[in-house]
Coordinates of C-alpha atoms in Angstrom, one line a residue:
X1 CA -19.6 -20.0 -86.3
X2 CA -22.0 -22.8 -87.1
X3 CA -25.0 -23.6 -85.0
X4 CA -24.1 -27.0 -84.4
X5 CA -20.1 -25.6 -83.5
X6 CA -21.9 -22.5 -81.0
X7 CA -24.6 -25.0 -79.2
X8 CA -21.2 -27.1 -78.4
X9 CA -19.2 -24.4 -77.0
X10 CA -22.1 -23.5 -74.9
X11 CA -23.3 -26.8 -73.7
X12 CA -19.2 -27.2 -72.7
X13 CA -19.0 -23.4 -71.0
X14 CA -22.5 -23.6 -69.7
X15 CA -22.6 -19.7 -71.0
X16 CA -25.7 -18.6 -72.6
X17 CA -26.4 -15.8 -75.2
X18 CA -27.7 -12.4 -73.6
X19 CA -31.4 -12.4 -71.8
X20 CA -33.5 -11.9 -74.8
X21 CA -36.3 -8.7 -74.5
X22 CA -39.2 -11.6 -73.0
X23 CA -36.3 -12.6 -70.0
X24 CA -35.6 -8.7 -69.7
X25 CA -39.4 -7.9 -69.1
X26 CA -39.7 -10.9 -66.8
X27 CA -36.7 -9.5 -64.6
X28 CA -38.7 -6.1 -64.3
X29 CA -41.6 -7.6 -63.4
X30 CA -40.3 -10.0 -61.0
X31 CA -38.1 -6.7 -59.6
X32 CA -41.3 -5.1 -59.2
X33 CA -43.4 -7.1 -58.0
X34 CA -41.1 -8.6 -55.0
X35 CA -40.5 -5.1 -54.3
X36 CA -43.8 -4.5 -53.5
X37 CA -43.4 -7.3 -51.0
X38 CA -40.2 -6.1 -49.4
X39 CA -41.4 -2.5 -49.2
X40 CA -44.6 -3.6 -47.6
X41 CA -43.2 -5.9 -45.0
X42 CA -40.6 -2.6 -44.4
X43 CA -42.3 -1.0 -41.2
X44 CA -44.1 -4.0 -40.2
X45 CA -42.8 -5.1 -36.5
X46 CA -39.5 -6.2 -36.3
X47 CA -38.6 -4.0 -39.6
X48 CA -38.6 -0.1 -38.4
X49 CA -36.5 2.3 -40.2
X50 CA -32.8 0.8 -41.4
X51 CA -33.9 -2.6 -40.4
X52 CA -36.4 -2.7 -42.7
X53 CA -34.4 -1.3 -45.2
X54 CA -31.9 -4.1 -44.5
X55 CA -34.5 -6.5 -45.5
X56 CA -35.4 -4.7 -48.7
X57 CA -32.2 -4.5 -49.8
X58 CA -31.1 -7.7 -49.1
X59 CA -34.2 -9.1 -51.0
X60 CA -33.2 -7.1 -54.2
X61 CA -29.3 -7.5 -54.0
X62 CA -30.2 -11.3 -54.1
X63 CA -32.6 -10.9 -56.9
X64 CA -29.8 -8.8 -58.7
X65 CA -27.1 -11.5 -58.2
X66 CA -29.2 -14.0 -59.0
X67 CA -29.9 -12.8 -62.6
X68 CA -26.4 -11.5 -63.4
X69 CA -25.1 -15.3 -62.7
X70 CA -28.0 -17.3 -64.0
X71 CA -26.5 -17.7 -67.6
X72 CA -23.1 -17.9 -66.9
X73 CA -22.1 -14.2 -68.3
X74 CA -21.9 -12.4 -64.7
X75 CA -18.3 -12.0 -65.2
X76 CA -18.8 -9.8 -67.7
X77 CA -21.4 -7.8 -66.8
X78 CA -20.7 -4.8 -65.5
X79 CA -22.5 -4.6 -62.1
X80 CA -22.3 -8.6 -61.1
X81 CA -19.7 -8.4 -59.0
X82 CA -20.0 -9.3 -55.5
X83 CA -20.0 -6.0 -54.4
X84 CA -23.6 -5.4 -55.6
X85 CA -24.7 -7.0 -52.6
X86 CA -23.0 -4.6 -50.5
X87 CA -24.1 -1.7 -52.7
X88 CA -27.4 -2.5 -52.6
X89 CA -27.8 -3.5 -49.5
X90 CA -26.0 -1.0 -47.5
X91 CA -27.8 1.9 -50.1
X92 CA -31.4 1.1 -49.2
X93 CA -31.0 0.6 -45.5
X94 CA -29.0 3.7 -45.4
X95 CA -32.2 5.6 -46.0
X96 CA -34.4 4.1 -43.6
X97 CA -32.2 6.2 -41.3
X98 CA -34.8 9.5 -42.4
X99 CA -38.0 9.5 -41.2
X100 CA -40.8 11.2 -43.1
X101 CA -44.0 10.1 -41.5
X102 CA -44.4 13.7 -40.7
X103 CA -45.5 14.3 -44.3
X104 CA -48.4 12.5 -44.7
X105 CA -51.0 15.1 -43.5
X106 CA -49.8 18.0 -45.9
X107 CA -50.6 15.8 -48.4
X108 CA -54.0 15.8 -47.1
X109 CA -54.1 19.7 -47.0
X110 CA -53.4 19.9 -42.7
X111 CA -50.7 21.2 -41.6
X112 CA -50.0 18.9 -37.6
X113 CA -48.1 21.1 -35.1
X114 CA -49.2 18.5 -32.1
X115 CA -50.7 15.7 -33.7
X116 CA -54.4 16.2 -34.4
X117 CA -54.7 18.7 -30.9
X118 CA -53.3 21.8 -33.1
X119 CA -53.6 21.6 -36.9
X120 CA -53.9 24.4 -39.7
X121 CA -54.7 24.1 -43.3
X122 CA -51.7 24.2 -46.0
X123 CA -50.8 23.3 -49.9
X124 CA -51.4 19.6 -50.7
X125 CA -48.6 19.7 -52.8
X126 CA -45.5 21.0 -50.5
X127 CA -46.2 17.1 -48.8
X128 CA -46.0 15.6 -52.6
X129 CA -42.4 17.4 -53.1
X130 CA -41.1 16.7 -49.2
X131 CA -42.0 13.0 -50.6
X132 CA -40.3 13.2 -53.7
X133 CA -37.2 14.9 -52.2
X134 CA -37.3 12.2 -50.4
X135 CA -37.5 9.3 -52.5
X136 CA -34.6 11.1 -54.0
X137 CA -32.1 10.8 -51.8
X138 CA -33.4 6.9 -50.9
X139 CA -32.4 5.7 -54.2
X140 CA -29.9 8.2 -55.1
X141 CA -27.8 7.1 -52.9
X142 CA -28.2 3.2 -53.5
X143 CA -27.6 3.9 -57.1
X144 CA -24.5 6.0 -56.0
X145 CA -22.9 3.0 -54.2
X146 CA -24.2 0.8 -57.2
X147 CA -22.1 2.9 -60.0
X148 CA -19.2 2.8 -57.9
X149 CA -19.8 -1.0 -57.6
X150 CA -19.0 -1.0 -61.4
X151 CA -17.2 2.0 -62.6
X152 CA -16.8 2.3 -65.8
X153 CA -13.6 4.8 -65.9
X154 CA -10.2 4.0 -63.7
X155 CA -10.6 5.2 -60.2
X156 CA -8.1 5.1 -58.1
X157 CA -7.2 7.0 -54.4
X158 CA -8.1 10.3 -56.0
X159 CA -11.6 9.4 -57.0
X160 CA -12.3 8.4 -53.5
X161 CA -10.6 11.3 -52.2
X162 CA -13.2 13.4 -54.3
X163 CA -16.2 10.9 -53.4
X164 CA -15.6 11.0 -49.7
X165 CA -15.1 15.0 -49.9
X166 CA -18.0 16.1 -52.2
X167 CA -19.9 13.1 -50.1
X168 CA -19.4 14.9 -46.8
X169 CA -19.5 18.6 -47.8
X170 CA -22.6 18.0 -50.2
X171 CA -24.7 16.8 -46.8
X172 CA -22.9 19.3 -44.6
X173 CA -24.4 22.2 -46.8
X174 CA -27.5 20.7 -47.8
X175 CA -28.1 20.5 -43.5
X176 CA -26.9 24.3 -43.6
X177 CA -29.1 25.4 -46.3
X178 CA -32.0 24.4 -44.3
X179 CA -30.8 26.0 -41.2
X180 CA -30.2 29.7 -43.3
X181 CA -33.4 29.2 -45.2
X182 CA -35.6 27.3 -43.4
X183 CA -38.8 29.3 -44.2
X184 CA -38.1 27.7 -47.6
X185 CA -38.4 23.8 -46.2
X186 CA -40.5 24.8 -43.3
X187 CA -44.3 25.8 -43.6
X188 CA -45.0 28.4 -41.2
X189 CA -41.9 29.0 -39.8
X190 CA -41.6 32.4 -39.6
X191 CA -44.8 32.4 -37.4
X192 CA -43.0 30.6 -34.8
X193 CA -44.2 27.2 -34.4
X194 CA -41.2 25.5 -34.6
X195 CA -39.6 27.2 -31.2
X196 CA -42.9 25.8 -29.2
X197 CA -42.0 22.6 -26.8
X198 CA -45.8 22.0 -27.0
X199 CA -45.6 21.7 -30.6
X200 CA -44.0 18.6 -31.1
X201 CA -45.1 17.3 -34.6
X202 CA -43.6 21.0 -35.9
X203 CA -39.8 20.3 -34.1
X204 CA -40.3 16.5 -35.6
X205 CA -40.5 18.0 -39.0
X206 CA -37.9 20.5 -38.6
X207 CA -35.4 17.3 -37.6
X208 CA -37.3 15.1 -40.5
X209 CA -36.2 18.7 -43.1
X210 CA -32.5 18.3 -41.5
X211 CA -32.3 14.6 -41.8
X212 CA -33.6 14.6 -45.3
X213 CA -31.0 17.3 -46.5
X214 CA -27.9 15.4 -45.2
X215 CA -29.0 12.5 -47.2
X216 CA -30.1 14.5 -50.5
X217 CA -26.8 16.5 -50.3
X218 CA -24.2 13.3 -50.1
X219 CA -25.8 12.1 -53.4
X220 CA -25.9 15.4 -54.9
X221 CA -22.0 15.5 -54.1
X222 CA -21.4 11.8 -55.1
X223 CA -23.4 12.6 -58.7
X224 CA -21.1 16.0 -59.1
X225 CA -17.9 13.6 -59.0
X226 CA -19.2 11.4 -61.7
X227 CA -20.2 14.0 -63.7
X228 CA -17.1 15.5 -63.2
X229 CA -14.8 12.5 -64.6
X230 CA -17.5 12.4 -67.1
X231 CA -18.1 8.5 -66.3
X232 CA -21.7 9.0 -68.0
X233 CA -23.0 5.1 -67.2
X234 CA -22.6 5.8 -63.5
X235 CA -24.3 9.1 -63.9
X236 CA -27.3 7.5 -65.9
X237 CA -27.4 4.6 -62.9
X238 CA -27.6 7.2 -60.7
X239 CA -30.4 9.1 -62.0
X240 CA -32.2 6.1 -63.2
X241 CA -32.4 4.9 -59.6
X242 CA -33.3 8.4 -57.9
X243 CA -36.1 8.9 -60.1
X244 CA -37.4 5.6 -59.5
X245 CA -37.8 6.2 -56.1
X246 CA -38.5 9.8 -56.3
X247 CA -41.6 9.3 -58.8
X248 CA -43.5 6.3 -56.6
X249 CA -42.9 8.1 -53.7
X250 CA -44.3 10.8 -54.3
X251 CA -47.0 9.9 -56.4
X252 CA -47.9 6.8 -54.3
X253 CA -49.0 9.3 -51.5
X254 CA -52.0 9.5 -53.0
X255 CA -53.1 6.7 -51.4
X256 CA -53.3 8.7 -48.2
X257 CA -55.9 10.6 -49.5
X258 CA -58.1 7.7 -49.7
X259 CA -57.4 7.0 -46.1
X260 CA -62.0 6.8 -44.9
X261 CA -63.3 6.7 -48.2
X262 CA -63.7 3.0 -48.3
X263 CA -63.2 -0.2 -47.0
X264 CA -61.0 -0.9 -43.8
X265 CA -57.7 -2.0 -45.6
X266 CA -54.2 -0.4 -44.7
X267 CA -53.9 2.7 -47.1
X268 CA -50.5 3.1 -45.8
X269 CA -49.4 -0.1 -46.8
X270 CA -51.3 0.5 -50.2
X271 CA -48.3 3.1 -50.6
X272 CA -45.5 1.4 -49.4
X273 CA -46.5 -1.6 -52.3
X274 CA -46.6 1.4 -54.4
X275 CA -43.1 2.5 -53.7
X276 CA -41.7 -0.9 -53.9
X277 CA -43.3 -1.7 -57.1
X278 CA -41.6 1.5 -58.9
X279 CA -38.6 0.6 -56.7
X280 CA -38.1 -2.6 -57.7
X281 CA -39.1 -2.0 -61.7
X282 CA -36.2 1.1 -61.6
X283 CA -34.0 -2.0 -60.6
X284 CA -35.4 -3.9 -63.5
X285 CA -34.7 -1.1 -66.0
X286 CA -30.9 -0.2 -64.9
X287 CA -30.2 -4.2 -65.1
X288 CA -31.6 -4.0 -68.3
X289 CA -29.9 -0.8 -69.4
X290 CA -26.4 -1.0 -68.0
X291 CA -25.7 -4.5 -66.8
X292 CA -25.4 -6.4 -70.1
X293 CA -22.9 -8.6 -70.4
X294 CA -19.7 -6.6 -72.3
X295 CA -16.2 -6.8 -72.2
X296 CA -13.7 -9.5 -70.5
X297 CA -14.3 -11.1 -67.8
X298 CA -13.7 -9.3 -64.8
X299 CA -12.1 -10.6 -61.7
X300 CA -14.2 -12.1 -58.6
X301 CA -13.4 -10.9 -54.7
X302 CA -10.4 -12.0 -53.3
X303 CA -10.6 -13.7 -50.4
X304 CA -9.5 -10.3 -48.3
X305 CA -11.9 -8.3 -49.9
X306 CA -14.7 -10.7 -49.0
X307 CA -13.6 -11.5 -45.3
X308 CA -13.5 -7.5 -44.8
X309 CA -16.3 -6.4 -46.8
X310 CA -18.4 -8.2 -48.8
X311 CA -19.1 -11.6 -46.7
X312 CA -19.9 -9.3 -43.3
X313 CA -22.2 -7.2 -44.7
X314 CA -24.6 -10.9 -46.0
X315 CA -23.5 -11.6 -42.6
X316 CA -25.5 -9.1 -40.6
X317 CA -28.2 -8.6 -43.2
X318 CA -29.3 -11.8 -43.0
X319 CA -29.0 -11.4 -39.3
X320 CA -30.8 -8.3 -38.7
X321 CA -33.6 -10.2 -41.4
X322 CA -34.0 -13.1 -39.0
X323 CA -33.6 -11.3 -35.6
X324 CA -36.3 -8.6 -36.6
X325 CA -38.9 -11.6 -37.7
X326 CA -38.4 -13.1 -34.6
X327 CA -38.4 -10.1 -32.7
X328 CA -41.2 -9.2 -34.9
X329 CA -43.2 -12.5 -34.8
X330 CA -43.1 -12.6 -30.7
X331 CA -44.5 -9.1 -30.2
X332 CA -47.3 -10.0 -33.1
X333 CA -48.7 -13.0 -30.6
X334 CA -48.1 -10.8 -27.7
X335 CA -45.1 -12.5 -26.2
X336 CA -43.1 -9.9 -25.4
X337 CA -42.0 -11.5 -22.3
X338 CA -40.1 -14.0 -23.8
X339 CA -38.5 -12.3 -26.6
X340 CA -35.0 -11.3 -24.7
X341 CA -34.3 -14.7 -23.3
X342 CA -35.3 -16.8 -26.7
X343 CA -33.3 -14.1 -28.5
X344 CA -30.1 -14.4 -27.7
X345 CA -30.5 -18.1 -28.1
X346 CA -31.5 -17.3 -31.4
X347 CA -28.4 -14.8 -31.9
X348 CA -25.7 -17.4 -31.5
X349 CA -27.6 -20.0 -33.2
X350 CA -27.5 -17.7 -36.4
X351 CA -24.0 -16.6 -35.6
X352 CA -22.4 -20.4 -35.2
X353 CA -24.2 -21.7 -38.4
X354 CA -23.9 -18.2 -40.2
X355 CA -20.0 -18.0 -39.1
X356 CA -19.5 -22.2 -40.5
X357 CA -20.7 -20.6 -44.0
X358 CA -19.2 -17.6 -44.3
X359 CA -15.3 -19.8 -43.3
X360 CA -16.2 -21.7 -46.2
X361 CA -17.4 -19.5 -48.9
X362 CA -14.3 -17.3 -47.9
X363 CA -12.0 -20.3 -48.2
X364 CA -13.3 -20.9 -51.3
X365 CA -12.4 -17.8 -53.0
X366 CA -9.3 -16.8 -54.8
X367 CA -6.7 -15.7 -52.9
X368 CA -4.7 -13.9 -55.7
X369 CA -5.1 -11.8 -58.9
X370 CA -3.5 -15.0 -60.8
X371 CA -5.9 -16.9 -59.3
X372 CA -8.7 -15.0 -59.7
X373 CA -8.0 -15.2 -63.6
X374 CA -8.2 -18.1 -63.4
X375 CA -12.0 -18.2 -61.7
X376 CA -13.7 -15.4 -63.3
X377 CA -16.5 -17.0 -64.0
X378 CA -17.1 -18.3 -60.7
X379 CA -20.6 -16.7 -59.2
X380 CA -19.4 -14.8 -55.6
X381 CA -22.2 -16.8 -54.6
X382 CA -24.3 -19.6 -56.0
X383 CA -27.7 -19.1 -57.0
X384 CA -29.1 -21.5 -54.8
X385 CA -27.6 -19.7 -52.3
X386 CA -28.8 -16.6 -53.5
X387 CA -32.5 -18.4 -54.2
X388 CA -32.4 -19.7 -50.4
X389 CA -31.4 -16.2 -49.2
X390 CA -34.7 -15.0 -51.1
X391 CA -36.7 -17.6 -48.9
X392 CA -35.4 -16.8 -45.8
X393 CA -36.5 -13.0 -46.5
X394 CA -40.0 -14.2 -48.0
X395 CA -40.5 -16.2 -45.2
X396 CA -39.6 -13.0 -42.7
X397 CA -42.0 -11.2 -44.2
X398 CA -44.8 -13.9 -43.7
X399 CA -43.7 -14.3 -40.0
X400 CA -44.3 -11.1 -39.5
X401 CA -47.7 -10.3 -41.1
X402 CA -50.3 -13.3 -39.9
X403 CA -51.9 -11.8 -36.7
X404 CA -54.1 -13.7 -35.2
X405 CA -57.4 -12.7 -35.4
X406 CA -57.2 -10.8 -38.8
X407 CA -59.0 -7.9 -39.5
X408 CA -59.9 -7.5 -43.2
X409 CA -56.7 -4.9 -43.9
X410 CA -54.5 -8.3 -42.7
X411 CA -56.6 -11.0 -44.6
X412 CA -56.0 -8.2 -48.0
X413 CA -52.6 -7.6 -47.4
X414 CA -51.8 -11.4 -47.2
X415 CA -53.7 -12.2 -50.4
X416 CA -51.8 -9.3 -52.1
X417 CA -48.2 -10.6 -50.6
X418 CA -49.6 -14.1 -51.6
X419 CA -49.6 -12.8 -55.4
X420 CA -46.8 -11.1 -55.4
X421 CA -44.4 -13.5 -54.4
X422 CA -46.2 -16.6 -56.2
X423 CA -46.4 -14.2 -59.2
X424 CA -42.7 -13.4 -59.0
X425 CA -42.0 -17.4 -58.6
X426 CA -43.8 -18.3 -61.8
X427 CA -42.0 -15.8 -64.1
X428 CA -38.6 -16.7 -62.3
X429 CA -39.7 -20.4 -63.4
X430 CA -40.3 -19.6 -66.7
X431 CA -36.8 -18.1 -67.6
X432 CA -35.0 -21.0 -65.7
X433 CA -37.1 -22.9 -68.2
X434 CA -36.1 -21.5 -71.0
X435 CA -32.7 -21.2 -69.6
X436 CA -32.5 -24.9 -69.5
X437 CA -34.2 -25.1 -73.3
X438 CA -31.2 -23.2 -74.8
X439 CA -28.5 -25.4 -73.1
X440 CA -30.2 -28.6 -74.5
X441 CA -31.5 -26.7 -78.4
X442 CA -28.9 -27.7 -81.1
X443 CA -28.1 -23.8 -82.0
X444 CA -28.5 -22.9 -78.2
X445 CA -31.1 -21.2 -78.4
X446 CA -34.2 -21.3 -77.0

């Protein structure tokens, strides 16, 4: 095909060769460096536990979207369906359901059975592998509902038979295991800490050990399945994603052991950048690796599946992000008073203009496989949307972390979120840029 023939077809189809290796890097970065921002602002008031992971994943399934669209492939790529944002989101909150907290003085050698009352030495290291095992099951299981997002084998009732099965029974056993051996996952136990009332921090990490295992043992069961049916791009997705938790989890807690050797600034934040940072960059690298655009186009979400799926799951992520910053916001300024009044005002204020948007984008889509032919390269949802989405979190995150007065830790932290998201903004900039260049270049290329 000539150059001057393949710059008119794509100036017609508004379809763009693949990301070149520059865009690619720029997509890490951007991954990375935004995750740092949404892992930081996870924990902060307003975003505890799931909620916070909500936020998280909302922030990366946008970010995800976004990029699969933005050149007009998404269709064909094998994880741009609409169902990324369920897989992603659901995934990461899912693990801010286990709490490890508990950890965090092994790896500075002590060993808490009350708090700081009663404390013993142990092993640095047995709080590096808790945190690993961790991180583990955190993205393991968001790159579990990911590869199912985009299988690339059949599946049909049997598969989900097997997932739901091996899923259940692999985090039934893994809970078991630590109740036969728990000597193994439990420092001390055998000198009887752990059946002490007074000993509270020792029972919180016996239910943290439990917890942990009935996560670790679902994506354990859900990556037998795959390797099982031998569907080896769902297996890689899978292990690219828990090892890209895993690695900055564990290795970030080496902030902690920092905590009084300098300045006043929040080492546990330091960490939680750190996690999101090799978070967001193992997001980068499985776009990269496994969401090329290949193959025909595949079909968007029916109307059914979004209205029972997809469009509810946006729905109360974006919800639980803009309930928990102001929830957040008012307990940062000290009015607590207020909050439970103002808040349900704020409730059905999201829920009327939420509910108007969510009628419309499901009225939008096809209602039938013909029809959905027909659209295939229709986004599930336009990138503006997806880039106002990304505001709304960014702007949650803000609300959330300006105290007032700021100690030196806030004043950091702020510069730091400052650079990450204007960082992130520039390089996102650039490749719309040079998206823009290869629609108006005569070979389409820019």
């Amino acid at each position: 095909m000539s150059h001057g023939l393949r710059g008119h077809l794509l100036k017609e189809t508004g379809i763009l060769p693949d990301y070149d290796a520059a865009d690619y890097l720029r997509i890490t970065l951007i991954m990375g460096l935004m995750g740092a921002f949404f892992w930081a602002i996870r924990g902060t008031r307003g975003f505890g536990g799931e909620s916070g992971g909500t936020l998280a994943g909302l922030g990366w399934a946008s970010l995800w979207l976004a990029f699969s669209h933005l050149r007009g492939d998404g269709a064909r790529r094998p994880y741009g369906s609409a169902w990324m944002l369920a897989a992603i989101v659901l995934g990461v909150a899912a693990g801010g359901l286990t709490g490890y907290g508990v950890y965090i003085s092994w790896l500075n050698g002590v060993y808490q059975m009350n708090g700081n009352e009663v404390a013993r030495g142990i092993a640095p290291w047995t709080g590096y592998v808790m945190l690993f095992i961790c991180g583990i099951h955190w993205g393991g299981v968001t790159g579990s509902f990911m590869a199912w997002a985009g299988p690339a084998k059949p599946v049909g009732w049997r598969v989900w038979v097997a997932r739901i099965l091996a899923g259940a029974g692999g985090g039934a056993f893994a809970a078991m295991l630590v109740g036969w051996f728990p000597s193994v996952f439990l420092p001390f136990y055998n000198e009887g800490y752990y059946q002490i009332d007074a000993y509270a921090t020792s029972a919180r990490a016996m239910r943290s050990a439990t917890t942990i295992a009935q996560h670790v043992g679902p994506f354990l069961g859900f990556l037998s399945v795959e390797l099982a049916r031998r569907d080896w791009r769902a297996v890689k997705v899978m292990l690219v994603m828990a090892f890209g938790f895993a690695i900055p989890f564990a290795a970030g807690g080496y902030w902690h052991t920092l905590r009084g050797a300098g300045p006043d600034i929040d080492w546990w934040k330091n960490w939680e950048m750190t996690i999101g940072l090799g978070g967001g960059l193992a997001f980068g690298l499985a776009f990269y690796l496994f969401n090329r655009p290949t193959g025909p186009p595949r079909r968007p979400a029916l109307r059914l599946e979004r209205i029972v799926v997809v469009g509810p799951v946006l729905w109360l992520a974006l919800g639980t992000v803009m309930l928990g910053a102001y929830d957040g916001f008012m307990r940062l300024h000290g009015l607590e008073a207020s909050v439970a009044l103002r808040r349900t005002t704020v409730f059905w204020i999201y829920q009327c203009a939420a509910g108007c948007a969510f009628a419309y984008w499901a009225y939008r889509a096809p209602d039938t496989a013909a029809a959905a032919r027909r659209e295939s390269d229709r986004p599930p949802l336009p990138v503006v949307a997806l880039t106002a989405i990304l505001a709304i979190v960014v702007l949650a995150g803000f609300a959330v972390s300006i105290p007032d007065p700021r100690r030196l830790a806030d004043t950091v932290l702020l510069a730091l979120y400052s650079l990450y998201v204007a960082s992130s903004a520039m390089l996102f900039a650039t490749i719309i840029v040079r998206r823009r260049a290869s629609l108006t270049s005569p070979d389409g290329v820019s």
